[in-house]
Amino acid sequence: MWMFSPAGRTNMSYIYVDWRERATMTPADAPAIETDGLTKRYGDTTAVSELTMSVEQGTVYGFLGPNGAGKTTTMRMLTTLTKPTSGAARVAGHPITDRESVTPHIGYLPEEPPIYDELTGREQLEYAAGLRDLPADVASERIAAHLERFDLLEDADRRIEGYSKGMRQKVGVIQAVLHEPAVAFLDEPTSGLDPRAARTMRETIADLADQKMTIFLSTHILPVVDALADEIGVLHGGELVAQGDPETLKSRAETGEVRSLEEAFLEVTQDHGEQAPETEPSAK
Ligand SMILES: Nc1ncnc2c1ncn2[C@@H]1O[C@H](COP(=O)(O)OP(=O)(O)OP(=O)(O)O)[C@@H](O)[C@H]1O
């Protein structure tokens, strides 16, 4: 269980009292995520091809790729929502074929957060907490703290049907991490957020990682990845075409020259001629 520090939102520091419970869910030496030849085909389309990767516990993994690269398909396989055609993966130490074992340890923010228009924000989060069997007192404390952090307290008792896209996104993210999963899969978490909310989101992700939650972060906003990721993987045409820590990816092996993450991204994905990714702010 966690709570805000007495200084509240101003110093943005969470205090997680009970993170050990989460940390022990994954065997101490097991990677948070490991895949071996993970492949998904839809008819003639190979969405993900022979993906082999490993993500350490308590790290932020930036998962990049142009549109159609296979990022969502990968996340859907790792969150047990779709079955691989071949290959294997373990999340939090459990094989993804064992859905019941994996799901208690993961949270997922998909592109469209699964929320109900007819509920209020607070009811939606209480519902999500109930699905995760959180005790009511723990749930209400966490919900209140998250709502405050994301500046949603005033709107918490309004129906979601009247929420903006950004407010929906905030609810979606909160419900993905409310149960303090070992691994959170976040697909474009800053989507629709204004600059202040986007900053809160980045700080929240950093805090969660500090408290040993593994964050699998997919976004086209490269500065967010540059700021947060311990490791980056670039998917292209379903294949992992580059992997490493941000500094290694940005330095050109031959010359040692350091380029921006955007330049590195464009270079490793240039063969197939995709457009430049969305950036924040625009690079030139
Ligand atoms: N249910 C499906 N049926 C058929 N093809 C699919 C399906 N889901 C994804 N694909 C195909 O798989 C490929 C990878 O799609 P995916 O949505 O995983 O990419 P992405 O990297 O998440 O893209 P974006 O950045 O645009 O969200 C694409 O060619 C897509 O058309």
mmCIF file of C-alpha atoms and ligand atoms in Angstrom:
data_model
loop_
_atom_site.group_PDB
_atom_site.id
_atom_site.type_symbol
_atom_site.label_atom_id
_atom_site.label_comp_id
_atom_site.label_asym_id
_atom_site.label_seq_id
_atom_site.Cartn_x
_atom_site.Cartn_y
_atom_site.Cartn_z
ATOM 1 C CA MET A 1 0.000 0.000 0.000
ATOM 2 C CA TRP A 2 1.258 3.482 -0.671
ATOM 3 C CA MET A 3 0.325 7.022 0.169
ATOM 4 C CA PHE A 4 1.362 10.518 -0.603
ATOM 5 C CA SER A 5 4.126 12.097 1.396
ATOM 6 C CA PRO A 6 2.935 14.923 3.670
ATOM 7 C CA ALA A 7 4.255 17.391 1.110
ATOM 8 C CA GLY A 8 1.651 16.004 -1.312
ATOM 9 C CA ARG A 9 1.801 16.836 -4.974
ATOM 10 C CA THR A 10 4.455 19.476 -4.714
ATOM 11 C CA ASN A 11 7.357 17.080 -4.366
ATOM 12 C CA MET A 12 5.519 14.319 -6.242
ATOM 13 C CA SER A 13 6.983 11.556 -4.121
ATOM 14 C CA TYR A 14 5.064 8.380 -3.568
ATOM 15 C CA ILE A 15 5.856 6.250 -0.550
ATOM 16 C CA TYR A 16 5.269 2.627 -1.283
ATOM 17 C CA VAL A 17 5.036 0.800 1.994
ATOM 18 C CA ASP A 18 4.269 -2.588 0.682
ATOM 19 C CA TRP A 19 6.077 -3.018 -2.607
ATOM 20 C CA ARG A 20 7.929 -6.115 -1.384
ATOM 21 C CA GLU A 21 4.718 -8.026 -1.760
ATOM 22 C CA ARG A 22 4.743 -7.173 -5.449
ATOM 23 C CA ALA A 23 8.451 -7.765 -5.882
ATOM 24 C CA THR A 24 8.217 -11.262 -4.480
ATOM 25 C CA MET A 25 5.591 -12.219 -7.046
ATOM 26 C CA THR A 26 8.324 -12.662 -9.636
ATOM 27 C CA PRO A 27 11.154 -15.001 -8.698
ATOM 28 C CA ALA A 28 14.055 -12.736 -7.716
ATOM 29 C CA ASP A 29 16.386 -13.759 -10.513
ATOM 30 C CA ALA A 30 13.789 -14.114 -13.268
ATOM 31 C CA PRO A 31 13.449 -11.407 -15.909
ATOM 32 C CA ALA A 32 10.182 -9.479 -15.720
ATOM 33 C CA ILE A 33 9.574 -10.363 -19.360
ATOM 34 C CA GLU A 34 11.347 -12.861 -21.577
ATOM 35 C CA THR A 35 10.373 -13.976 -25.020
ATOM 36 C CA ASP A 36 11.814 -16.689 -27.208
ATOM 37 C CA GLY A 37 11.006 -16.686 -30.892
ATOM 38 C CA LEU A 38 7.633 -15.099 -30.237
ATOM 39 C CA THR A 39 5.721 -14.961 -33.503
ATOM 40 C CA LYS A 40 2.214 -13.903 -34.518
ATOM 41 C CA ARG A 41 0.811 -14.343 -37.994
ATOM 42 C CA TYR A 42 -2.537 -13.135 -39.292
ATOM 43 C CA GLY A 43 -3.057 -15.043 -42.537
ATOM 44 C CA ASP A 44 -0.215 -13.916 -44.821
ATOM 45 C CA THR A 45 0.799 -11.061 -42.524
ATOM 46 C CA THR A 46 3.550 -11.717 -40.011
ATOM 47 C CA ALA A 47 2.806 -9.105 -37.371
ATOM 48 C CA VAL A 48 5.591 -10.228 -35.014
ATOM 49 C CA SER A 49 8.483 -12.377 -36.174
ATOM 50 C CA GLU A 50 10.758 -14.466 -33.955
ATOM 51 C CA LEU A 51 10.933 -11.890 -31.171
ATOM 52 C CA THR A 52 13.544 -12.822 -28.571
ATOM 53 C CA MET A 53 14.115 -10.340 -25.797
ATOM 54 C CA SER A 54 14.459 -9.948 -22.051
ATOM 55 C CA VAL A 55 13.403 -7.151 -19.719
ATOM 56 C CA GLU A 56 14.889 -6.868 -16.240
ATOM 57 C CA GLN A 57 12.691 -6.375 -13.192
ATOM 58 C CA GLY A 58 12.162 -2.797 -12.073
ATOM 59 C CA THR A 59 13.226 -1.224 -15.357
ATOM 60 C CA VAL A 60 11.477 0.917 -17.936
ATOM 61 C CA TYR A 61 11.623 -0.724 -21.370
ATOM 62 C CA GLY A 62 10.885 1.657 -24.220
ATOM 63 C CA PHE A 63 9.241 -0.301 -27.020
ATOM 64 C CA LEU A 64 9.434 1.656 -30.249
ATOM 65 C CA GLY A 65 8.501 1.055 -33.842
ATOM 66 C CA PRO A 66 6.800 2.685 -36.801
ATOM 67 C CA ASN A 67 3.064 2.289 -37.353
ATOM 68 C CA GLY A 68 2.253 -1.343 -38.042
ATOM 69 C CA ALA A 69 5.577 -2.611 -36.633
ATOM 70 C CA GLY A 70 3.844 -5.100 -34.342
ATOM 71 C CA LYS A 71 4.006 -3.313 -30.976
ATOM 72 C CA THR A 72 0.331 -3.712 -30.065
ATOM 73 C CA THR A 73 0.348 -7.320 -31.224
ATOM 74 C CA THR A 74 3.353 -8.003 -29.000
ATOM 75 C CA MET A 75 1.676 -6.370 -26.010
ATOM 76 C CA ARG A 76 -1.525 -8.297 -26.649
ATOM 77 C CA MET A 77 0.429 -11.553 -26.623
ATOM 78 C CA LEU A 78 2.351 -10.631 -23.468
ATOM 79 C CA THR A 79 -0.876 -9.677 -21.694
ATOM 80 C CA THR A 80 -2.473 -12.972 -22.775
ATOM 81 C CA LEU A 81 -5.110 -11.275 -24.946
ATOM 82 C CA THR A 82 -4.017 -13.029 -28.099
ATOM 83 C CA LYS A 83 -2.162 -16.305 -28.556
ATOM 84 C CA PRO A 84 1.187 -16.515 -30.333
ATOM 85 C CA THR A 85 1.366 -18.529 -33.540
ATOM 86 C CA SER A 86 4.697 -19.909 -32.317
ATOM 87 C CA GLY A 87 7.410 -19.180 -29.796
ATOM 88 C CA ALA A 88 7.111 -18.652 -26.064
ATOM 89 C CA ALA A 89 7.202 -15.944 -23.433
ATOM 90 C CA ARG A 90 7.135 -15.580 -19.678
ATOM 91 C CA VAL A 91 5.872 -12.532 -17.825
ATOM 92 C CA ALA A 92 6.594 -12.140 -14.110
ATOM 93 C CA GLY A 93 7.964 -15.664 -14.259
ATOM 94 C CA HIS A 94 4.780 -17.213 -15.669
ATOM 95 C CA PRO A 95 4.254 -18.595 -19.174
ATOM 96 C CA ILE A 96 1.827 -16.449 -21.177
ATOM 97 C CA THR A 97 -0.108 -19.585 -22.040
ATOM 98 C CA ASP A 98 -1.109 -19.733 -18.360
ATOM 99 C CA ARG A 99 -3.454 -16.786 -18.332
ATOM 100 C CA GLU A 100 -4.678 -17.213 -14.767
ATOM 101 C CA SER A 101 -1.137 -17.117 -13.420
ATOM 102 C CA VAL A 102 -0.028 -14.123 -15.481
ATOM 103 C CA THR A 103 -2.943 -11.721 -15.166
ATOM 104 C CA PRO A 104 -2.738 -10.952 -11.419
ATOM 105 C CA HIS A 105 0.816 -9.674 -11.974
ATOM 106 C CA ILE A 106 0.195 -7.380 -14.921
ATOM 107 C CA GLY A 107 -1.592 -4.148 -15.732
ATOM 108 C CA TYR A 108 -2.394 -3.013 -19.264
ATOM 109 C CA LEU A 109 -3.275 0.349 -20.703
ATOM 110 C CA PRO A 110 -4.345 -0.373 -24.279
ATOM 111 C CA GLU A 111 -4.795 2.349 -26.916
ATOM 112 C CA GLU A 112 -8.463 2.643 -25.974
ATOM 113 C CA PRO A 113 -8.768 2.335 -22.175
ATOM 114 C CA PRO A 114 -11.546 -0.081 -21.187
ATOM 115 C CA ILE A 115 -13.829 2.224 -19.194
ATOM 116 C CA TYR A 116 -17.580 2.592 -18.830
ATOM 117 C CA ASP A 117 -19.220 5.896 -19.801
ATOM 118 C CA GLU A 118 -22.068 5.418 -17.340
ATOM 119 C CA LEU A 119 -19.792 5.133 -14.294
ATOM 120 C CA THR A 120 -18.123 8.042 -12.522
ATOM 121 C CA GLY A 121 -14.323 8.101 -12.546
ATOM 122 C CA ARG A 122 -14.217 6.973 -8.936
ATOM 123 C CA GLU A 123 -16.737 4.163 -9.549
ATOM 124 C CA GLN A 124 -14.705 2.952 -12.534
ATOM 125 C CA LEU A 125 -11.578 2.775 -10.398
ATOM 126 C CA GLU A 126 -13.436 1.063 -7.552
ATOM 127 C CA TYR A 127 -14.743 -1.442 -10.089
ATOM 128 C CA ALA A 128 -11.206 -2.056 -11.374
ATOM 129 C CA ALA A 129 -9.964 -2.466 -7.800
ATOM 130 C CA GLY A 130 -12.739 -4.973 -7.143
ATOM 131 C CA LEU A 131 -11.725 -7.037 -10.173
ATOM 132 C CA ARG A 132 -8.248 -7.191 -8.647
ATOM 133 C CA ASP A 133 -9.591 -8.140 -5.191
ATOM 134 C CA LEU A 134 -8.059 -5.095 -3.518
ATOM 135 C CA PRO A 135 -9.458 -4.561 -0.006
ATOM 136 C CA ALA A 136 -11.862 -1.582 -0.026
ATOM 137 C CA ASP A 137 -9.795 0.558 2.354
ATOM 138 C CA VAL A 138 -6.586 0.024 0.401
ATOM 139 C CA ALA A 139 -8.435 0.717 -2.840
ATOM 140 C CA SER A 140 -10.033 3.939 -1.674
ATOM 141 C CA GLU A 141 -6.729 5.259 -0.312
ATOM 142 C CA ARG A 142 -4.868 4.489 -3.528
ATOM 143 C CA ILE A 143 -7.679 5.838 -5.696
ATOM 144 C CA ALA A 144 -7.793 9.114 -3.780
ATOM 145 C CA ALA A 145 -4.034 9.569 -4.041
ATOM 146 C CA HIS A 146 -3.966 8.829 -7.785
ATOM 147 C CA LEU A 147 -6.947 11.112 -8.430
ATOM 148 C CA GLU A 148 -5.194 13.901 -6.600
ATOM 149 C CA ARG A 149 -1.925 13.371 -8.376
ATOM 150 C CA PHE A 150 -3.646 13.456 -11.767
ATOM 151 C CA ASP A 151 -5.758 16.472 -10.837
ATOM 152 C CA LEU A 152 -8.981 14.487 -11.194
ATOM 153 C CA LEU A 153 -10.412 14.858 -7.703
ATOM 154 C CA GLU A 154 -12.920 17.539 -8.678
ATOM 155 C CA ASP A 155 -14.298 15.421 -11.513
ATOM 156 C CA ALA A 156 -14.089 12.060 -9.751
ATOM 157 C CA ASP A 157 -17.819 11.918 -9.043
ATOM 158 C CA ARG A 158 -18.927 12.954 -12.525
ATOM 159 C CA ARG A 159 -19.840 10.376 -15.133
ATOM 160 C CA ILE A 160 -17.082 9.394 -17.530
ATOM 161 C CA GLU A 161 -19.350 10.194 -20.500
ATOM 162 C CA GLY A 162 -18.602 13.866 -19.789
ATOM 163 C CA TYR A 163 -14.813 13.341 -19.594
ATOM 164 C CA SER A 164 -12.318 14.663 -22.117
ATOM 165 C CA LYS A 165 -9.934 12.278 -23.903
ATOM 166 C CA GLY A 166 -7.143 13.207 -21.516
ATOM 167 C CA MET A 167 -9.305 12.595 -18.447
ATOM 168 C CA ARG A 168 -10.247 9.165 -19.817
ATOM 169 C CA GLN A 169 -6.601 8.433 -20.410
ATOM 170 C CA LYS A 170 -5.772 9.319 -16.817
ATOM 171 C CA VAL A 171 -8.450 6.921 -15.547
ATOM 172 C CA GLY A 172 -7.103 4.243 -17.898
ATOM 173 C CA VAL A 173 -3.574 4.590 -16.573
ATOM 174 C CA ILE A 174 -4.641 4.657 -12.932
ATOM 175 C CA GLN A 175 -6.639 1.470 -13.319
ATOM 176 C CA ALA A 176 -3.678 -0.214 -15.029
ATOM 177 C CA VAL A 177 -1.392 0.336 -12.019
ATOM 178 C CA LEU A 178 -3.864 0.502 -9.125
ATOM 179 C CA HIS A 179 -3.140 -3.059 -7.987
ATOM 180 C CA GLU A 180 0.629 -2.365 -8.171
ATOM 181 C CA PRO A 181 1.346 -5.105 -10.685
ATOM 182 C CA ALA A 182 4.842 -6.491 -11.189
ATOM 183 C CA VAL A 183 4.701 -5.455 -14.847
ATOM 184 C CA ALA A 184 2.661 -2.626 -16.395
ATOM 185 C CA PHE A 185 2.202 -2.481 -20.170
ATOM 186 C CA LEU A 186 1.454 1.092 -21.185
ATOM 187 C CA ASP A 187 0.513 1.859 -24.788
ATOM 188 C CA GLU A 188 0.894 5.606 -25.484
ATOM 189 C CA PRO A 189 0.226 6.666 -21.864
ATOM 190 C CA THR A 190 0.653 10.374 -22.654
ATOM 191 C CA SER A 191 -1.879 10.277 -25.494
ATOM 192 C CA GLY A 192 -4.367 13.144 -25.198
ATOM 193 C CA LEU A 193 -2.667 14.652 -22.163
ATOM 194 C CA ASP A 194 -1.884 18.362 -21.859
ATOM 195 C CA PRO A 195 1.740 19.263 -21.055
ATOM 196 C CA ARG A 196 1.190 19.380 -17.297
ATOM 197 C CA ALA A 197 -0.604 16.041 -17.248
ATOM 198 C CA ALA A 198 2.019 14.530 -19.549
ATOM 199 C CA ARG A 199 4.686 15.589 -17.087
ATOM 200 C CA THR A 200 2.707 14.054 -14.205
ATOM 201 C CA MET A 201 2.509 10.863 -16.240
ATOM 202 C CA ARG A 202 6.256 10.804 -16.805
ATOM 203 C CA GLU A 203 6.914 11.416 -13.103
ATOM 204 C CA THR A 204 4.446 8.698 -12.152
ATOM 205 C CA ILE A 205 6.129 6.193 -14.469
ATOM 206 C CA ALA A 206 9.534 7.074 -13.012
ATOM 207 C CA ASP A 207 8.211 6.683 -9.458
ATOM 208 C CA LEU A 208 6.622 3.337 -10.228
ATOM 209 C CA ALA A 209 9.894 2.070 -11.699
ATOM 210 C CA ASP A 210 11.767 3.359 -8.640
ATOM 211 C CA GLN A 211 9.489 1.188 -6.566
ATOM 212 C CA LYS A 212 10.399 -1.914 -8.609
ATOM 213 C CA MET A 213 7.471 -2.006 -10.981
ATOM 214 C CA THR A 214 8.588 -2.975 -14.489
ATOM 215 C CA ILE A 215 7.166 -0.650 -17.123
ATOM 216 C CA PHE A 216 6.841 -1.796 -20.732
ATOM 217 C CA LEU A 217 6.290 1.512 -22.456
ATOM 218 C CA SER A 218 5.217 1.871 -26.060
ATOM 219 C CA THR A 219 5.040 5.362 -27.466
ATOM 220 C CA HIS A 220 5.880 7.435 -30.526
ATOM 221 C CA ILE A 221 6.916 10.329 -28.276
ATOM 222 C CA LEU A 222 10.637 9.704 -28.366
ATOM 223 C CA PRO A 223 11.709 12.298 -25.762
ATOM 224 C CA VAL A 224 9.519 10.458 -23.229
ATOM 225 C CA VAL A 225 11.389 7.248 -23.952
ATOM 226 C CA ASP A 226 14.718 9.027 -23.950
ATOM 227 C CA ALA A 227 13.974 10.470 -20.509
ATOM 228 C CA LEU A 228 12.564 7.327 -18.907
ATOM 229 C CA ALA A 229 13.832 4.166 -20.540
ATOM 230 C CA ASP A 230 16.634 2.044 -19.135
ATOM 231 C CA GLU A 231 16.534 -0.100 -22.250
ATOM 232 C CA ILE A 232 14.974 0.436 -25.659
ATOM 233 C CA GLY A 233 13.873 -2.053 -28.279
ATOM 234 C CA VAL A 234 12.987 -0.994 -31.802
ATOM 235 C CA LEU A 235 10.561 -3.178 -33.689
ATOM 236 C CA HIS A 236 10.307 -2.887 -37.454
ATOM 237 C CA GLY A 237 8.265 -5.078 -39.733
ATOM 238 C CA GLY A 238 7.666 -7.389 -36.778
ATOM 239 C CA GLU A 239 11.387 -7.829 -36.105
ATOM 240 C CA LEU A 240 13.547 -6.416 -33.340
ATOM 241 C CA VAL A 241 16.022 -4.315 -35.345
ATOM 242 C CA ALA A 242 17.814 -2.549 -32.479
ATOM 243 C CA GLN A 243 18.106 -2.961 -28.750
ATOM 244 C CA GLY A 244 20.181 -1.311 -26.052
ATOM 245 C CA ASP A 245 20.286 1.453 -23.489
ATOM 246 C CA PRO A 246 19.458 4.924 -24.851
ATOM 247 C CA GLU A 247 23.063 6.125 -24.871
ATOM 248 C CA THR A 248 24.275 3.094 -26.800
ATOM 249 C CA LEU A 249 21.459 3.418 -29.325
ATOM 250 C CA LYS A 250 22.224 7.085 -29.841
ATOM 251 C CA SER A 251 25.937 6.654 -30.393
ATOM 252 C CA ARG A 252 26.987 5.640 -33.874
ATOM 253 C CA ALA A 253 29.180 2.560 -33.550
ATOM 254 C CA GLU A 254 31.612 3.443 -36.326
ATOM 255 C CA THR A 255 32.362 7.040 -35.371
ATOM 256 C CA GLY A 256 31.233 7.331 -31.761
ATOM 257 C CA GLU A 257 29.144 10.350 -32.840
ATOM 258 C CA VAL A 258 26.101 10.939 -30.641
ATOM 259 C CA ARG A 259 22.788 11.613 -32.379
ATOM 260 C CA SER A 260 19.273 12.180 -31.117
ATOM 261 C CA LEU A 261 17.038 9.229 -30.391
ATOM 262 C CA GLU A 262 14.876 10.390 -33.280
ATOM 263 C CA GLU A 263 17.809 10.203 -35.671
ATOM 264 C CA ALA A 264 18.760 6.775 -34.347
ATOM 265 C CA PHE A 265 15.169 5.592 -34.718
ATOM 266 C CA LEU A 266 14.933 6.872 -38.287
ATOM 267 C CA GLU A 267 18.208 5.228 -39.178
ATOM 268 C CA VAL A 268 17.385 1.779 -37.847
ATOM 269 C CA THR A 269 13.962 1.869 -39.480
ATOM 270 C CA GLN A 270 14.914 3.685 -42.694
ATOM 271 C CA ASP A 271 15.087 0.753 -45.107
ATOM 272 C CA HIS A 272 11.372 0.543 -45.348
ATOM 273 C CA GLY A 273 10.755 4.257 -45.785
ATOM 274 C CA GLU A 274 8.320 4.993 -42.954
ATOM 275 C CA GLN A 275 7.524 8.574 -42.082
ATOM 276 C CA ALA A 276 9.225 10.371 -39.229
ATOM 277 C CA PRO A 277 7.656 9.562 -35.880
ATOM 278 C CA GLU A 278 5.709 12.090 -33.878
ATOM 279 C CA THR A 279 8.090 14.038 -31.677
ATOM 280 C CA GLU A 280 7.858 16.439 -28.779
ATOM 281 C CA PRO A 281 8.874 19.091 -29.585
ATOM 282 C CA SER A 282 9.461 18.990 -33.329
ATOM 283 C CA ALA A 283 13.088 18.207 -34.006
ATOM 284 C CA LYS A 284 13.930 20.913 -36.482
HETATM 285 N N1 LIG B 1 -6.408 -8.676 -35.795
HETATM 286 C C1 LIG B 1 -5.610 -8.508 -36.853
HETATM 287 N N2 LIG B 1 -5.892 -9.089 -38.030
HETATM 288 C C2 LIG B 1 -5.089 -8.954 -39.113
HETATM 289 N N3 LIG B 1 -3.955 -8.225 -39.107
HETATM 290 C C3 LIG B 1 -3.616 -7.614 -37.969
HETATM 291 C C4 LIG B 1 -4.414 -7.705 -36.788
HETATM 292 N N4 LIG B 1 -3.822 -6.987 -35.795
HETATM 293 C C5 LIG B 1 -2.707 -6.463 -36.343
HETATM 294 N N5 LIG B 1 -2.583 -6.836 -37.632
HETATM 295 C C6 LIG B 1 -1.478 -6.482 -38.533
HETATM 296 O O1 LIG B 1 -0.271 -6.751 -37.857
HETATM 297 C C7 LIG B 1 0.687 -5.739 -38.126
HETATM 298 C C8 LIG B 1 1.154 -5.137 -36.802
HETATM 299 O O2 LIG B 1 0.077 -4.374 -36.226
HETATM 300 P P1 LIG B 1 0.183 -3.720 -34.780
HETATM 301 O O3 LIG B 1 -1.152 -3.126 -34.490
HETATM 302 O O4 LIG B 1 0.716 -4.718 -33.832
HETATM 303 O O5 LIG B 1 1.259 -2.565 -35.031
HETATM 304 P P2 LIG B 1 1.706 -1.360 -34.078
HETATM 305 O O6 LIG B 1 3.184 -1.381 -34.058
HETATM 306 O O7 LIG B 1 0.991 -1.440 -32.783
HETATM 307 O O8 LIG B 1 1.204 -0.082 -34.907
HETATM 308 P P3 LIG B 1 0.747 1.407 -34.418
HETATM 309 O O9 LIG B 1 1.991 2.140 -34.023
HETATM 310 O O10 LIG B 1 0.144 1.963 -35.671
HETATM 311 O O11 LIG B 1 -0.250 1.233 -33.313
HETATM 312 C C9 LIG B 1 0.023 -4.761 -39.074
HETATM 313 O O12 LIG B 1 0.367 -5.116 -40.399
HETATM 314 C C10 LIG B 1 -1.446 -4.989 -38.838
HETATM 315 O O13 LIG B 1 -2.189 -4.694 -39.995
#
